[in-house]
CSV table of C-alpha atoms and ligand atoms in Angstrom, one decimal:
chain,number,residue,atom,x,y,z
A,27,UNK,CA,5.7,-12.9,12.4
A,28,UNK,CA,3.1,-15.5,11.4
A,29,UNK,CA,4.7,-18.9,10.5
A,30,UNK,CA,2.6,-21.4,8.7
A,31,UNK,CA,3.1,-24.5,6.6
A,32,UNK,CA,3.3,-22.2,3.6
A,33,UNK,CA,6.1,-20.1,4.9
A,34,UNK,CA,8.0,-23.1,6.0
A,35,UNK,CA,7.5,-25.0,2.7
A,36,UNK,CA,8.7,-22.1,0.6
A,37,UNK,CA,11.1,-20.3,2.9
A,38,UNK,CA,9.2,-17.0,2.7
A,39,UNK,CA,8.7,-14.6,5.6
A,40,UNK,CA,5.0,-14.1,5.4
A,41,UNK,CA,2.0,-16.4,4.5
A,42,UNK,CA,1.0,-14.4,1.4
A,43,UNK,CA,1.1,-15.2,-2.3
A,44,UNK,CA,1.0,-12.4,-4.9
A,45,UNK,CA,-1.2,-13.9,-7.5
A,46,UNK,CA,-0.2,-14.4,-11.1
A,47,UNK,CA,-2.3,-11.9,-13.2
A,48,UNK,CA,-2.4,-11.5,-16.9
A,49,UNK,CA,-2.6,-10.4,-19.6
A,50,UNK,CA,-0.1,-7.7,-18.5
A,51,UNK,CA,3.1,-9.0,-17.2
A,52,UNK,CA,3.6,-9.1,-13.4
A,53,UNK,CA,7.4,-8.9,-13.8
A,54,UNK,CA,8.1,-5.8,-11.7
A,55,UNK,CA,5.3,-6.7,-9.3
A,56,UNK,CA,6.7,-10.2,-8.8
A,57,UNK,CA,10.2,-8.8,-8.1
A,58,UNK,CA,8.7,-6.3,-5.5
A,59,UNK,CA,6.6,-9.1,-3.9
A,60,UNK,CA,9.5,-11.6,-3.7
A,61,UNK,CA,11.7,-8.9,-2.2
A,62,UNK,CA,9.0,-8.0,0.4
A,63,UNK,CA,9.2,-11.6,1.7
A,64,UNK,CA,6.1,-13.1,0.1
A,65,UNK,CA,5.8,-15.5,-2.8
A,66,UNK,CA,5.9,-13.5,-6.1
A,67,UNK,CA,4.3,-15.1,-9.1
A,68,UNK,CA,5.1,-14.2,-12.7
A,69,UNK,CA,2.1,-14.2,-15.0
A,70,UNK,CA,2.6,-15.8,-18.4
A,71,UNK,CA,-0.8,-15.5,-20.2
A,72,UNK,CA,0.4,-12.3,-22.0
A,73,UNK,CA,3.2,-14.4,-23.7
A,74,UNK,CA,0.5,-16.4,-25.5
A,75,UNK,CA,-0.7,-13.3,-27.4
A,76,UNK,CA,2.0,-12.5,-29.9
A,77,UNK,CA,-0.2,-13.0,-33.0
A,78,UNK,CA,-3.8,-12.3,-31.9
A,79,UNK,CA,-3.1,-9.5,-29.3
A,80,UNK,CA,0.2,-7.9,-30.3
A,81,UNK,CA,-0.6,-4.9,-28.1
A,82,UNK,CA,-0.6,-7.2,-25.0
A,83,UNK,CA,2.5,-8.9,-26.2
A,84,UNK,CA,4.2,-5.5,-26.6
A,85,UNK,CA,3.3,-4.4,-23.1
A,86,UNK,CA,4.5,-7.8,-21.8
A,87,UNK,CA,7.9,-7.8,-23.5
A,88,UNK,CA,8.7,-4.2,-22.6
A,89,UNK,CA,8.7,-5.0,-18.9
A,90,UNK,CA,10.5,-8.2,-19.5
A,91,UNK,CA,13.5,-6.5,-21.1
A,92,UNK,CA,12.8,-8.7,-24.1
A,93,UNK,CA,12.1,-7.9,-27.8
A,94,UNK,CA,9.0,-8.1,-30.0
A,95,UNK,CA,11.0,-10.5,-32.2
A,96,UNK,CA,11.6,-13.0,-29.4
A,97,UNK,CA,9.5,-16.2,-29.4
A,98,UNK,CA,7.6,-17.3,-26.3
A,99,UNK,CA,10.3,-19.4,-24.8
A,100,UNK,CA,12.9,-16.7,-25.2
A,101,UNK,CA,10.7,-14.1,-23.6
A,102,UNK,CA,10.1,-16.4,-20.6
A,103,UNK,CA,13.8,-17.2,-20.3
A,104,UNK,CA,14.6,-13.5,-20.2
A,105,UNK,CA,11.9,-12.8,-17.6
A,106,UNK,CA,13.1,-15.7,-15.4
A,107,UNK,CA,16.7,-14.5,-15.5
A,108,UNK,CA,15.8,-10.9,-14.9
A,109,UNK,CA,13.6,-11.9,-11.9
A,110,UNK,CA,16.4,-14.0,-10.5
A,111,UNK,CA,18.9,-11.2,-10.9
A,112,UNK,CA,16.6,-8.7,-9.1
A,113,UNK,CA,15.6,-10.9,-6.2
A,114,UNK,CA,18.6,-13.1,-5.3
A,115,UNK,CA,20.3,-10.6,-3.1
A,116,UNK,CA,17.2,-10.2,-1.0
A,117,UNK,CA,16.5,-13.9,-0.6
A,118,UNK,CA,13.4,-13.5,-2.8
A,119,UNK,CA,11.3,-16.5,-3.7
A,120,UNK,CA,9.3,-16.6,-6.9
A,121,UNK,CA,7.4,-18.8,-9.4
A,122,UNK,CA,5.5,-18.8,-12.6
A,123,UNK,CA,1.8,-19.1,-13.0
A,124,UNK,CA,0.9,-21.2,-16.1
A,125,UNK,CA,-2.7,-21.7,-17.2
A,126,UNK,CA,-3.2,-25.3,-18.3
A,127,UNK,CA,-6.7,-25.1,-19.6
A,128,UNK,CA,-7.7,-27.2,-22.6
A,129,UNK,CA,-7.4,-24.4,-25.1
A,130,UNK,CA,-3.8,-23.6,-24.1
A,131,UNK,CA,-2.2,-26.9,-23.6
A,132,UNK,CA,0.5,-26.7,-26.4
A,133,UNK,CA,1.5,-23.3,-25.1
A,134,UNK,CA,1.5,-24.4,-21.5
A,135,UNK,CA,3.9,-27.2,-22.4
A,136,UNK,CA,6.4,-24.8,-24.0
A,137,UNK,CA,6.3,-22.6,-20.9
A,138,UNK,CA,6.7,-25.4,-18.4
A,139,UNK,CA,9.5,-27.0,-20.4
A,140,UNK,CA,11.3,-23.7,-20.7
A,141,UNK,CA,11.0,-23.1,-17.0
A,142,UNK,CA,12.4,-26.5,-16.2
A,143,UNK,CA,15.3,-26.1,-18.7
A,144,UNK,CA,16.3,-22.6,-17.6
A,145,UNK,CA,16.5,-23.7,-13.9
A,146,UNK,CA,18.5,-26.8,-14.9
A,147,UNK,CA,20.9,-24.7,-16.8
A,148,UNK,CA,21.2,-22.2,-13.9
A,149,UNK,CA,21.3,-24.3,-10.7
A,150,UNK,CA,21.8,-21.3,-8.5
A,151,UNK,CA,18.3,-20.2,-9.4
A,152,UNK,CA,16.9,-23.2,-7.4
A,153,UNK,CA,17.0,-21.3,-4.1
A,154,UNK,CA,14.8,-18.5,-5.5
A,155,UNK,CA,12.8,-19.8,-8.5
A,156,UNK,CA,11.1,-22.5,-6.5
A,157,UNK,CA,7.5,-22.7,-7.7
A,158,UNK,CA,5.4,-23.8,-10.7
A,159,UNK,CA,1.8,-22.7,-10.1
A,160,UNK,CA,-0.7,-24.2,-12.5
A,161,UNK,CA,-4.3,-23.1,-13.0
A,162,UNK,CA,-7.5,-23.4,-15.0
A,163,UNK,CA,-7.1,-27.1,-15.9
A,164,UNK,CA,-6.4,-30.6,-14.7
A,165,UNK,CA,-3.2,-31.0,-12.7
A,166,UNK,CA,-2.9,-34.8,-13.1
A,167,UNK,CA,-1.2,-34.9,-16.6
A,168,UNK,CA,1.5,-32.5,-15.4
A,169,UNK,CA,2.6,-34.6,-12.4
A,170,UNK,CA,5.7,-36.4,-13.7
A,171,UNK,CA,7.1,-33.4,-15.6
A,172,UNK,CA,6.8,-30.9,-12.6
A,173,UNK,CA,7.6,-33.4,-9.8
A,174,UNK,CA,10.6,-34.9,-11.5
A,175,UNK,CA,12.1,-31.4,-12.0
A,176,UNK,CA,12.0,-30.8,-8.3
A,177,UNK,CA,9.8,-27.7,-8.2
A,178,UNK,CA,7.3,-27.0,-5.4
A,179,UNK,CA,4.0,-27.3,-7.2
A,180,UNK,CA,0.9,-25.3,-6.4
A,181,UNK,CA,-2.4,-25.7,-8.3
A,182,UNK,CA,-5.5,-23.6,-8.0
A,183,UNK,CA,-9.0,-25.1,-7.7
A,184,UNK,CA,-12.6,-23.8,-7.4
A,185,UNK,CA,-14.1,-26.9,-5.7
A,186,UNK,CA,-13.5,-29.8,-3.3
A,187,UNK,CA,-13.6,-32.1,-6.4
A,188,UNK,CA,-10.7,-30.2,-7.9
A,189,UNK,CA,-8.8,-30.3,-4.6
A,190,UNK,CA,-9.1,-34.1,-4.4
A,191,UNK,CA,-7.7,-34.2,-8.0
A,192,UNK,CA,-4.7,-32.1,-6.8
A,193,UNK,CA,-4.2,-34.6,-4.0
A,194,UNK,CA,-4.2,-37.4,-6.5
A,195,UNK,CA,-1.7,-35.5,-8.7
A,196,UNK,CA,0.7,-35.0,-5.8
A,197,UNK,CA,0.5,-31.2,-5.8
A,198,UNK,CA,2.4,-29.7,-2.8
A,199,UNK,CA,-0.1,-27.0,-1.9
A,200,UNK,CA,-3.6,-26.3,-3.0
A,201,UNK,CA,-5.0,-22.8,-3.6
A,202,UNK,CA,-8.8,-22.8,-3.1
A,203,UNK,CA,-10.2,-19.9,-5.1
A,204,UNK,CA,-13.6,-18.6,-4.3
A,205,UNK,CA,-16.1,-16.9,-6.7
A,206,UNK,CA,-15.3,-13.4,-5.3
A,207,UNK,CA,-11.9,-13.5,-7.1
A,208,UNK,CA,-10.8,-11.4,-10.1
A,209,UNK,CA,-10.9,-12.5,-13.7
A,210,UNK,CA,-11.5,-16.1,-14.5
A,211,UNK,CA,-13.8,-17.9,-12.0
A,212,UNK,CA,-15.5,-21.3,-12.0
A,213,UNK,CA,-18.6,-22.2,-14.0
A,214,UNK,CA,-20.4,-23.1,-10.7
A,215,UNK,CA,-20.0,-20.5,-8.0
A,216,UNK,CA,-18.8,-21.4,-4.5
A,217,UNK,CA,-17.4,-18.5,-2.5
A,218,UNK,CA,-14.4,-18.4,-0.2
A,219,UNK,CA,-16.3,-18.6,3.1
A,220,UNK,CA,-17.7,-22.0,2.1
A,221,UNK,CA,-15.0,-23.3,-0.3
A,222,UNK,CA,-11.9,-22.7,1.9
A,223,UNK,CA,-13.0,-24.6,5.0
A,224,UNK,CA,-14.6,-27.3,2.8
A,225,UNK,CA,-11.3,-27.9,1.0
A,226,UNK,CA,-9.3,-27.8,4.3
A,227,UNK,CA,-11.7,-30.4,5.8
A,228,UNK,CA,-11.6,-32.6,2.7
A,229,UNK,CA,-7.8,-32.6,2.3
A,230,UNK,CA,-6.9,-33.1,5.9
A,231,UNK,CA,-3.9,-31.9,7.7
A,232,UNK,CA,-1.1,-33.1,5.5
A,233,UNK,CA,-1.3,-30.7,2.6
A,234,UNK,CA,-1.3,-26.9,3.0
A,235,UNK,CA,-4.3,-25.1,1.6
A,236,UNK,CA,-4.2,-21.4,0.7
A,237,UNK,CA,-7.3,-19.2,0.3
A,238,UNK,CA,-7.9,-17.0,-2.8
A,239,UNK,CA,-10.7,-14.7,-3.8
A,240,UNK,CA,-11.6,-11.7,-1.6
A,241,UNK,CA,-8.4,-11.6,0.5
A,242,UNK,CA,-6.8,-8.2,0.5
A,243,UNK,CA,-5.7,-7.1,4.0
A,244,UNK,CA,-4.9,-8.1,7.5
A,245,UNK,CA,-8.5,-8.9,8.5
A,246,UNK,CA,-9.0,-11.3,5.5
A,247,UNK,CA,-5.6,-12.9,6.0
A,248,UNK,CA,-6.4,-13.6,9.6
A,249,UNK,CA,-9.8,-15.0,8.5
A,250,UNK,CA,-8.1,-17.3,6.0
A,251,UNK,CA,-5.9,-18.6,8.9
A,252,UNK,CA,-9.0,-19.0,11.1
A,253,UNK,CA,-10.6,-21.1,8.3
A,254,UNK,CA,-7.7,-23.5,8.4
A,255,UNK,CA,-5.6,-22.1,5.6
A,256,UNK,CA,-1.8,-21.8,5.6
A,257,UNK,CA,-2.0,-18.4,3.9
A,258,UNK,CA,-3.8,-16.2,1.4
A,259,UNK,CA,-3.3,-15.4,-2.3
A,260,UNK,CA,-4.1,-11.9,-3.2
A,261,UNK,CA,-4.6,-10.6,-6.8
A,262,UNK,CA,-6.7,-7.5,-7.1
A,263,UNK,CA,-5.0,-6.0,-4.0
A,264,UNK,CA,-1.5,-6.3,-5.6
A,265,UNK,CA,-2.7,-5.2,-9.0
A,266,UNK,CA,-3.3,-1.7,-7.4
A,267,UNK,CA,0.3,-1.1,-6.2
A,268,UNK,CA,3.0,1.3,-7.4
A,269,UNK,CA,5.2,-1.5,-8.8
A,270,UNK,CA,2.3,-3.4,-10.6
A,271,UNK,CA,2.9,-3.6,-14.3
A,272,UNK,CA,-0.8,-3.1,-15.1
A,273,UNK,CA,-1.8,0.0,-17.1
A,274,UNK,CA,-2.5,3.0,-14.9
A,275,UNK,CA,-6.1,3.0,-16.1
A,276,UNK,CA,-6.7,-0.5,-14.7
A,277,UNK,CA,-5.0,0.3,-11.4
A,278,UNK,CA,-7.1,3.5,-11.0
A,279,UNK,CA,-10.3,1.6,-11.8
A,280,UNK,CA,-9.6,-0.8,-9.0
A,281,UNK,CA,-9.2,2.1,-6.5
A,282,UNK,CA,-12.3,3.8,-7.9
A,283,UNK,CA,-14.5,0.7,-7.5
A,284,UNK,CA,-17.2,1.0,-4.9
A,285,UNK,CA,-19.9,-1.1,-3.3
A,286,UNK,CA,-21.2,-3.8,-5.7
A,287,UNK,CA,-18.6,-2.7,-8.2
A,288,UNK,CA,-18.0,-6.0,-10.1
A,289,UNK,CA,-20.0,-8.2,-12.4
A,290,UNK,CA,-19.6,-11.7,-14.0
A,291,UNK,CA,-19.6,-12.1,-17.8
A,292,UNK,CA,-17.8,-14.1,-20.4
A,293,UNK,CA,-14.0,-14.4,-20.3
A,294,UNK,CA,-11.8,-16.0,-22.9
A,295,UNK,CA,-11.7,-19.4,-21.1
A,296,UNK,CA,-15.0,-19.2,-19.2
A,297,UNK,CA,-16.8,-16.9,-16.7
A,298,UNK,CA,-14.8,-13.9,-15.5
A,299,UNK,CA,-15.3,-11.2,-12.9
A,300,UNK,CA,-14.9,-7.7,-14.4
A,301,UNK,CA,-14.9,-4.3,-12.8
A,302,UNK,CA,-18.2,-2.6,-13.5
A,303,UNK,CA,-17.8,0.0,-16.4
A,304,UNK,CA,-20.2,0.9,-19.2
A,305,UNK,CA,-18.3,-1.5,-21.5
A,306,UNK,CA,-18.4,-4.5,-19.1
A,307,UNK,CA,-22.1,-3.9,-18.4
A,308,UNK,CA,-22.6,-4.1,-22.2
A,309,UNK,CA,-20.5,-7.3,-22.2
A,310,UNK,CA,-22.7,-8.7,-19.5
A,311,UNK,CA,-25.8,-8.1,-21.7
A,312,UNK,CA,-24.1,-9.8,-24.6
A,313,UNK,CA,-23.1,-12.7,-22.5
A,314,UNK,CA,-26.7,-13.3,-21.3
A,315,UNK,CA,-27.7,-13.8,-24.9
A,316,UNK,CA,-24.6,-15.4,-26.4
A,317,UNK,CA,-23.1,-17.5,-23.6
A,318,UNK,CA,-25.9,-18.1,-21.0
A,319,UNK,CA,-24.0,-21.1,-19.6
A,320,UNK,CA,-21.9,-18.5,-17.7
A,321,UNK,CA,-25.0,-17.9,-15.5
A,322,UNK,CA,-26.5,-21.4,-15.4
A,323,UNK,CA,-23.2,-23.3,-14.6
A,324,UNK,CA,-23.2,-25.2,-17.9
A,325,UNK,CA,-19.9,-24.8,-19.6
A,326,UNK,CA,-20.2,-23.9,-23.3
A,327,UNK,CA,-17.5,-25.1,-25.6
A,328,UNK,CA,-15.0,-22.4,-26.4
A,329,UNK,CA,-15.3,-23.3,-30.1
A,330,UNK,CA,-19.1,-22.7,-30.1
A,331,UNK,CA,-19.0,-19.3,-28.4
A,332,UNK,CA,-19.8,-16.5,-31.0
A,333,UNK,CA,-16.4,-15.0,-31.9
A,334,UNK,CA,-17.7,-11.5,-31.6
A,335,UNK,CA,-18.2,-12.1,-27.8
A,336,UNK,CA,-14.6,-13.0,-27.4
A,337,UNK,CA,-13.6,-10.2,-29.8
A,338,UNK,CA,-15.4,-7.7,-27.6
A,339,UNK,CA,-13.2,-8.7,-24.7
A,340,UNK,CA,-10.1,-8.5,-26.8
A,341,UNK,CA,-11.1,-5.0,-28.0
A,342,UNK,CA,-11.8,-4.0,-24.4
A,343,UNK,CA,-8.3,-5.0,-23.3
A,344,UNK,CA,-6.8,-3.3,-26.4
A,345,UNK,CA,-8.7,-0.2,-25.3
A,346,UNK,CA,-6.8,-0.3,-21.9
A,347,UNK,CA,-3.5,-0.4,-23.8
A,348,UNK,CA,-4.4,2.6,-25.8
A,349,UNK,CA,-5.8,4.5,-22.8
A,350,UNK,CA,-9.4,4.5,-24.2
A,351,UNK,CA,-11.3,4.8,-20.9
A,352,UNK,CA,-14.8,4.4,-22.5
A,353,UNK,CA,-14.1,1.0,-24.2
A,354,UNK,CA,-11.7,-0.4,-21.6
A,355,UNK,CA,-12.6,-3.8,-20.0
A,356,UNK,CA,-10.7,-4.5,-16.8
A,357,UNK,CA,-11.0,-7.6,-14.7
A,358,UNK,CA,-11.0,-7.4,-10.9
A,359,UNK,CA,-12.3,-9.1,-7.8
A,360,UNK,CA,-15.1,-8.1,-5.4
A,361,UNK,CA,-12.5,-6.9,-3.0
A,362,UNK,CA,-11.8,-4.0,-5.3
A,363,UNK,CA,-14.4,-2.1,-3.3
A,364,UNK,CA,-12.1,-2.5,-0.3
A,365,UNK,CA,-9.0,-1.3,-2.1
A,366,UNK,CA,-8.5,2.5,-1.7
A,367,UNK,CA,-4.9,3.2,-2.4
A,368,UNK,CA,-1.9,2.5,-4.6
A,369,UNK,CA,0.8,1.7,-2.0
A,370,UNK,CA,4.3,0.4,-2.5
A,371,UNK,CA,4.4,-3.4,-2.2
A,372,UNK,CA,6.7,-3.4,0.8
A,373,UNK,CA,4.4,-1.0,2.7
A,374,UNK,CA,1.4,-3.0,1.8
A,375,UNK,CA,2.9,-6.3,3.0
A,376,UNK,CA,4.1,-4.6,6.2
A,377,UNK,CA,0.6,-3.2,6.9
A,378,UNK,CA,-1.2,-6.5,6.1
A,379,UNK,CA,1.2,-8.4,8.4
A,380,UNK,CA,0.9,-5.9,11.3
A,381,UNK,CA,-2.9,-6.0,11.2
A,382,UNK,CA,-3.2,-9.8,10.7
A,383,UNK,CA,-0.7,-10.4,13.6
A,384,UNK,CA,-2.6,-8.0,15.9
A,385,UNK,CA,-5.9,-9.6,15.1
A,386,UNK,CA,-4.7,-13.2,15.6
A,387,UNK,CA,-3.1,-12.2,18.9
A,388,UNK,CA,-5.9,-10.1,20.3
A,389,UNK,CA,-8.9,-12.1,19.0
A,390,UNK,CA,-9.6,-13.7,22.4
A,391,UNK,CA,-10.1,-10.2,23.9
A,392,UNK,CA,-13.0,-9.6,21.6
A,393,UNK,CA,-14.9,-12.6,22.8
A,394,UNK,CA,-16.4,-11.8,26.1
A,395,UNK,CA,-17.4,-15.4,26.9
A,396,UNK,CA,-14.0,-17.0,26.4
A,397,UNK,CA,-12.9,-18.7,29.7
B,508,FMN,C1,-6.6,-8.8,-13.6
B,508,FMN,C2,-6.4,-10.3,-13.1
B,508,FMN,C3,-5.8,-11.2,-14.0
B,508,FMN,C4,-5.7,-12.5,-13.6
B,508,FMN,N1,-5.0,-13.4,-14.4
B,508,FMN,C5,-4.8,-14.7,-14.0
B,508,FMN,C6,-4.0,-15.5,-14.8
B,508,FMN,O1,-3.5,-15.2,-15.9
B,508,FMN,N2,-3.9,-16.8,-14.4
B,508,FMN,C7,-4.5,-17.3,-13.2
B,508,FMN,O2,-4.3,-18.4,-12.9
B,508,FMN,N3,-5.2,-16.4,-12.5
B,508,FMN,C8,-5.4,-15.1,-12.8
B,508,FMN,N4,-6.1,-14.3,-12.0
B,508,FMN,C9,-6.6,-14.8,-10.7
B,508,FMN,C10,-5.6,-14.5,-9.6
B,508,FMN,O3,-4.5,-15.3,-9.8
B,508,FMN,C11,-6.2,-14.7,-8.2
B,508,FMN,O4,-6.5,-16.1,-8.0
B,508,FMN,C12,-7.4,-13.9,-7.9
B,508,FMN,O5,-7.1,-12.5,-8.3
B,508,FMN,C13,-7.7,-13.9,-6.4
B,508,FMN,O6,-8.8,-13.2,-6.1
B,508,FMN,P1,-8.7,-11.6,-5.7
B,508,FMN,O7,-8.6,-10.9,-7.0
B,508,FMN,O8,-10.0,-11.4,-5.0
B,508,FMN,O9,-7.5,-11.4,-4.9
B,508,FMN,C14,-6.2,-13.0,-12.4
B,508,FMN,C15,-6.8,-12.0,-11.5
B,508,FMN,C16,-6.9,-10.7,-11.9
B,508,FMN,C17,-7.6,-9.7,-10.9
C-alpha cells in the first residue's frame, strides 16, 4: 500500500485519480473507480450538449438513468444520487469534473451550484461525494463558492503560472497536466517530465501536487512519486476499460494505437490531442490553415475560429456515436500506445499498485552505486 498526501486528504486507498473525460459520461467508470479505492471523477461536459450535440446528450443521459427531457441540473442530480447509491457501501470516494473555461462559465455555474445543493440536501453524501475538480479556466473566481461549501477542491493546470494561481485561490490539490495528455491540452506545450517537478518545486511542500498526462501503469505512477507528486491522474488508461462508458469504437481505437499514434489539432476550447485516424489527420491539415495558433502557442479567440473547423470535430464525435469508423474523431493521450488491453477497473488498479509498490521498494537494487 502506498500512502501519500493525496490518499490521506481524500481517504482513498491508492494514490490514483480516474480522470474526468467527456463528452461521453464517465458514470459507470466513476462508480467502478471509486469502488476500486481510487478517486472516481464524473465528467460533465456531455451535459452541456443538449441542443448542439443531442447524440452526445442522449449517450450521456442513458448511462445516468436520466431522461432526454431533463434539464442539465436534473441530469446532474440524478447522476450524483446514482453514483452515491452505487459507491457508498464500498466506501467509494468520488467527485465531479467541471470545465470552467470562458466559453462555458454560465453552464459551469449551474453545475457547481447543483453539486453544492444536492450535497447540502443529502448530508450523508459528504463522506463519499468529496471533490469538485475544476479545469480549463481560472480557479480564483470560484474560491468562495467551492470553499464555503466544504468540498475538497482540485484544479488542473498546464504551467507553473497556473499552479501559483491555484495556490492563490486556495485550491486543496493541484493537478499538473503535461502535453502528453488526451483531449484538451495547453496552447504552449510543457510535458510531464518537466512540468511536474517544476510545479512541485514552485508550490513547496504544503500543497499536494498530482501528475497527469502520460501516466498509465505502475512504472509511470512510481515515476510521478519520484518526481515529488502525491499521485497520478490517468485518463486514456481508464477510458479503455470494461466499465468505461465510452463507445466501443473509441475504446478499441485506444488499444489499437501504436508508436507515434496521436496528433495535436484544434479542439472545441483550444488545442487537443487526438488518436491518429484518417479523419483526425485531415482535421490536423485543416487546423494548420484555419487555426495556426494551435501550433504557434498563440491562442485564437473561440469566436473567430471558422465554424466549419469546430463542426468537423462535432461531426467526428457524432460519427463515433453512430459507429461510423471512417469519420470518427477520438481524443486520446500519447500513452495510448502503451495501452494494450481492456481490463476491468479493479484488476487494472490492482496491477498498477502491485507494480508501483514493487518498483518503489526495489528501486535501490537497480542502482549499483547506491551505498
Ligand atoms: C477522451 C478524453 C476526454 C477528456 N475530457 C476531459 C474533460 O471533459 N474535462 C477535463 O478537465 N479533462 C478532460 N480530459 C483530460 C483528462 O481529464 C486527463 O487530464 C488526461 O486524460 C490525462 O492524460 P492521459 O490521457 O495521458 O492520462 C479528457 C481526456 C480524454 C482522453
